[in-house]
Short mmCIF file of C-alpha atoms in Angstrom, two decimals:
data_model
loop_
_atom_site.label_atom_id
_atom_site.label_comp_id
_atom_site.label_asym_id
_atom_site.label_seq_id
_atom_site.Cartn_x
_atom_site.Cartn_y
_atom_site.Cartn_z
CA MET C 185 11.44 -12.57 -9.80
CA LYS C 186 9.83 -12.55 -6.37
CA THR C 187 6.79 -10.42 -5.62
CA VAL C 188 7.11 -7.59 -3.08
CA GLY C 189 4.12 -6.78 -0.87
CA LEU C 190 3.92 -3.23 0.46
CA ILE C 191 1.78 -2.14 3.42
CA GLY C 192 1.63 1.56 2.61
CA GLY C 193 -0.41 4.66 3.23
CA MET C 194 1.38 5.74 6.43
CA SER C 195 1.52 8.30 4.90
CA TRP C 196 0.78 7.79 1.21
CA GLU C 197 3.26 10.57 0.37
CA SER C 198 6.11 8.42 1.66
CA THR C 199 4.77 5.24 0.04
CA ILE C 200 5.21 6.64 -3.47
CA PRO C 201 9.04 6.56 -3.27
CA TYR C 202 8.94 2.84 -2.38
CA TYR C 203 7.23 2.05 -5.69
CA SER C 204 9.66 4.25 -7.61
CA ILE C 205 12.86 3.03 -5.91
CA ILE C 206 12.02 -0.68 -6.29
CA ASN C 207 11.11 -0.31 -9.96
CA GLU C 208 14.17 1.83 -10.72
CA PHE C 209 16.41 -0.78 -9.12
CA VAL C 210 14.89 -3.59 -11.18
CA LYS C 211 15.07 -1.54 -14.39
CA ASN C 212 18.71 -0.63 -13.81
CA HIS C 213 19.68 -4.25 -13.09
CA LEU C 214 17.66 -6.01 -15.79
CA GLY C 215 17.30 -3.28 -18.41
CA GLY C 216 14.75 -3.15 -21.21
CA LEU C 217 11.13 -3.03 -20.15
CA HIS C 218 11.69 -4.89 -16.89
CA SER C 219 9.84 -3.71 -13.79
CA ALA C 220 9.15 -5.10 -10.34
CA LYS C 221 6.30 -7.34 -9.26
CA ILE C 222 4.64 -5.28 -6.52
CA ILE C 223 1.37 -5.60 -4.62
CA LEU C 224 0.33 -2.56 -2.59
CA TYR C 225 -2.15 -2.51 0.29
CA SER C 226 -2.66 1.10 1.35
CA VAL C 227 -4.24 1.52 4.78
CA GLU C 228 -6.36 4.42 6.05
CA PHE C 229 -3.75 6.45 7.92
CA ASP C 230 -6.18 8.37 10.13
CA GLU C 231 -7.30 5.06 11.60
CA ILE C 232 -3.71 4.06 12.31
CA GLU C 233 -2.76 7.43 13.80
CA LYS C 234 -5.73 7.30 16.16
CA CYS C 235 -4.49 3.91 17.37
CA GLN C 236 -1.02 5.39 17.91
CA SER C 237 -2.15 8.45 19.83
CA SER C 238 -4.53 6.45 22.03
CA GLY C 239 -2.00 3.68 22.73
CA GLN C 240 -4.04 1.00 20.93
CA TRP C 241 -0.99 -0.63 19.38
CA GLU C 242 -2.42 -4.14 19.40
CA LYS C 243 -5.41 -2.91 17.39
CA SER C 244 -3.10 -1.25 14.87
CA GLY C 245 -1.14 -4.50 14.67
CA GLU C 246 -4.35 -6.34 13.80
CA ILE C 247 -5.03 -3.86 11.01
CA LEU C 248 -1.55 -4.25 9.55
CA GLY C 249 -1.64 -8.00 10.10
CA ASP C 250 -4.85 -8.21 8.11
CA ALA C 251 -3.17 -6.24 5.33
CA ALA C 252 -0.18 -8.59 5.43
CA ARG C 253 -2.48 -11.63 5.17
CA LYS C 254 -4.16 -10.16 2.11
CA LEU C 255 -0.80 -9.46 0.49
CA GLU C 256 0.31 -13.02 1.24
CA ALA C 257 -2.91 -14.42 -0.23
CA SER C 258 -2.35 -12.29 -3.33
CA GLY C 259 1.08 -13.82 -3.92
CA ALA C 260 3.57 -11.62 -2.06
CA ASP C 261 6.85 -13.42 -1.27
CA VAL C 262 8.10 -10.74 1.15
CA VAL C 263 6.20 -7.97 2.94
CA LEU C 264 7.32 -4.48 3.98
CA ILE C 265 5.65 -2.18 6.50
CA CYS C 266 6.37 1.12 4.73
CA THR C 267 6.86 3.21 7.86
CA ASN C 268 9.33 3.17 10.74
CA THR C 269 6.96 3.82 13.65
CA MET C 270 4.67 0.89 12.93
CA HIS C 271 7.59 -1.51 13.31
CA LYS C 272 6.54 -1.33 16.96
CA VAL C 273 4.03 -4.06 15.97
CA PHE C 274 6.42 -5.88 13.63
CA ASP C 275 6.48 -9.11 15.67
CA GLN C 276 2.69 -9.17 15.99
CA VAL C 277 2.28 -8.79 12.22
CA GLN C 278 4.97 -11.36 11.43
CA LYS C 279 3.14 -13.96 13.52
CA MET C 280 0.05 -13.49 11.37
CA VAL C 281 1.70 -14.55 8.09
CA LYS C 282 4.09 -17.22 6.84
CA VAL C 283 6.02 -15.04 4.40
CA PRO C 284 8.92 -13.01 5.84
CA LEU C 285 8.63 -9.34 6.77
CA LEU C 286 11.65 -7.15 6.05
CA HIS C 287 12.52 -5.07 9.13
CA ILE C 288 13.44 -1.48 8.29
CA ALA C 289 15.74 -0.94 11.29
CA GLU C 290 17.65 -4.18 10.69
CA ALA C 291 18.21 -3.25 7.04
CA THR C 292 19.37 0.22 8.09
CA ALA C 293 21.71 -1.14 10.77
CA SER C 294 23.37 -3.37 8.17
CA GLU C 295 24.08 -0.36 5.95
CA LEU C 296 25.51 1.63 8.87
CA LYS C 297 27.79 -1.25 9.82
CA LYS C 298 28.98 -1.60 6.22
CA ALA C 299 29.89 2.08 6.29
CA GLY C 300 31.87 1.64 9.51
CA VAL C 301 29.56 3.84 11.57
CA LYS C 302 29.64 3.21 15.31
CA LYS C 303 27.56 6.09 16.68
CA THR C 304 24.49 7.38 14.85
CA ALA C 305 21.86 10.03 15.33
CA LEU C 306 18.24 8.95 14.96
CA LEU C 307 15.42 11.22 13.76
CA GLY C 308 11.81 10.07 13.58
CA THR C 309 8.49 10.26 15.34
CA ARG C 310 8.56 10.61 19.10
CA TYR C 311 7.68 6.90 19.34
CA THR C 312 10.66 5.90 17.22
CA MET C 313 13.15 8.19 18.94
CA LYS C 314 12.14 7.55 22.56
CA GLU C 315 10.99 3.93 22.70
CA ASP C 316 13.17 0.82 22.49
CA PHE C 317 11.37 -1.17 19.77
CA TYR C 318 13.47 0.56 17.09
CA LYS C 319 16.64 1.63 18.87
CA SER C 320 17.14 -1.88 20.27
CA LYS C 321 17.59 -3.24 16.73
CA LEU C 322 20.44 -0.78 16.24
CA VAL C 323 22.02 -1.39 19.65
CA GLU C 324 21.87 -5.17 19.14
CA ARG C 325 24.10 -4.66 16.11
CA GLY C 326 26.68 -2.71 18.08
CA LEU C 327 25.54 0.82 17.27
CA GLU C 328 25.35 3.67 19.77
CA VAL C 329 22.29 5.87 19.25
CA VAL C 330 21.97 9.63 19.85
CA ILE C 331 18.58 11.38 19.84
CA PRO C 332 17.61 15.07 20.00
CA ASP C 333 16.59 16.83 23.20
CA GLU C 334 12.94 17.05 24.25
CA ASP C 335 12.17 20.34 22.51
CA ASP C 336 13.67 19.18 19.23
CA MET C 337 11.88 15.83 19.46
CA SER C 338 8.58 17.68 19.86
CA PHE C 339 9.40 19.86 16.87
CA ILE C 340 10.36 16.90 14.66
CA ASN C 341 7.20 15.03 15.65
CA HIS C 342 5.13 18.14 14.79
CA VAL C 343 6.78 18.48 11.37
CA ILE C 344 6.15 14.81 10.55
CA PHE C 345 2.45 14.70 11.45
CA ASP C 346 1.37 18.28 10.80
CA GLU C 347 3.44 19.02 7.70
CA LEU C 348 5.07 16.11 5.91
CA CYS C 349 2.21 13.63 6.29
CA LEU C 350 0.00 16.33 4.75
CA GLY C 351 2.39 16.85 1.84
CA LYS C 352 3.71 20.21 3.12
CA ILE C 353 7.40 21.02 2.61
CA ASN C 354 8.26 24.01 4.80
CA GLU C 355 11.50 25.93 4.23
CA GLU C 356 11.59 27.06 7.87
CA SER C 357 11.38 23.43 8.98
CA GLN C 358 14.30 22.58 6.68
CA LYS C 359 16.32 25.29 8.41
CA GLU C 360 15.51 23.81 11.81
CA PHE C 361 16.65 20.36 10.70
CA SER C 362 19.85 22.02 9.45
CA ARG C 363 20.35 23.21 13.04
CA ILE C 364 19.37 19.97 14.77
CA ILE C 365 21.69 17.69 12.79
CA PRO C 366 24.89 19.66 13.64
CA ASP C 367 23.85 19.57 17.30
CA LEU C 368 23.75 15.78 17.09
CA LYS C 369 27.13 15.75 15.38
CA ASN C 370 28.49 17.72 18.34
CA LYS C 371 27.19 14.89 20.55
CA GLY C 372 29.43 12.47 18.68
CA ALA C 373 27.11 11.18 15.95
CA GLU C 374 28.96 10.00 12.84
CA ALA C 375 25.82 9.68 10.71
CA VAL C 376 22.11 10.45 10.85
CA ILE C 377 19.27 8.00 10.29
CA LEU C 378 16.17 9.50 8.72
CA GLY C 379 14.06 7.14 10.79
CA CYS C 380 10.73 8.29 9.45
CA THR C 381 9.82 7.59 5.85
CA GLU C 382 8.58 11.18 5.44
CA ILE C 383 11.76 12.96 6.60
CA GLY C 384 13.55 12.17 3.36
CA LEU C 385 10.98 14.35 1.61
CA LEU C 386 12.35 17.31 3.57
CA VAL C 387 15.99 16.56 4.40
CA LYS C 388 18.30 15.92 1.45
CA PRO C 389 21.84 14.51 1.80
CA GLU C 390 23.42 17.74 0.54
CA MET C 391 21.74 19.63 3.40
CA SER C 392 23.32 17.52 6.13
CA VAL C 393 26.71 17.86 7.82
CA LEU C 394 26.47 14.13 8.57
CA PRO C 395 26.17 11.20 6.15
CA VAL C 396 22.46 10.53 5.67
CA PHE C 397 20.94 7.05 5.90
CA ASP C 398 17.44 7.37 4.48
CA THR C 399 15.40 4.42 5.72
CA THR C 400 12.95 4.65 2.83
CA VAL C 401 15.74 4.23 0.30
CA ILE C 402 17.44 1.48 2.29
CA HIS C 403 14.24 -0.49 2.93
CA ALA C 404 13.01 -0.26 -0.66
CA THR C 405 16.42 -1.11 -2.13
CA LYS C 406 16.74 -4.18 0.07
CA ALA C 407 13.29 -5.30 -1.06
CA ALA C 408 14.34 -4.94 -4.68
CA GLU C 409 17.48 -7.00 -4.01
CA ILE C 410 15.36 -9.74 -2.48
CA ALA C 411 13.00 -9.61 -5.43
CA LEU C 412 15.92 -10.26 -7.76
CA GLY C 413 17.42 -12.94 -5.55
CA GLU C 414 20.48 -10.91 -4.59
#
């Protein structure tokens, strides 16, 4: 079994499911008392968020790169950045280690293609929805991407940072997401990517009029498959 290295803590609420999903996958496939080999490096999220909001992306990349180096030195065979937004510095971090990093958008695009989806909605932080570092990975794989309008993007970004990252699940916010997703369906979206690892804490598949592709589940499951050599 290979060892999975997790760069977590962005936020820690959304890192917990990674640990659970990977271990559940290994248990279900191997049975008995089997569990996954996991090394977790949890960063200080306030430090990362300050880098984001001030545009100091290279500095944040150094922080995550240092975490990746420590995971590699501890025996990790593959490393995951357990957040969508910080894949903006994916290439910078990958250059700092020899072990492979598993890209969350590439793993998600593969699942969308398997499902026959051609046009997808994308929800996430403002960085993820507006900038190209994430969407380009989807477009490169032949997917058309739909994002919310400016007001809804601002609302989603607020919910992520001011509610979900603080562990708050707000029923009124759930209702707003239940409005936003149908609007994106009306724009031609055939599925919706929960492109922030916190959104899955709020939006459940049964709440959505579109098929839900939860990046946390996809990313963690792919890591477990790699761990088992699948």
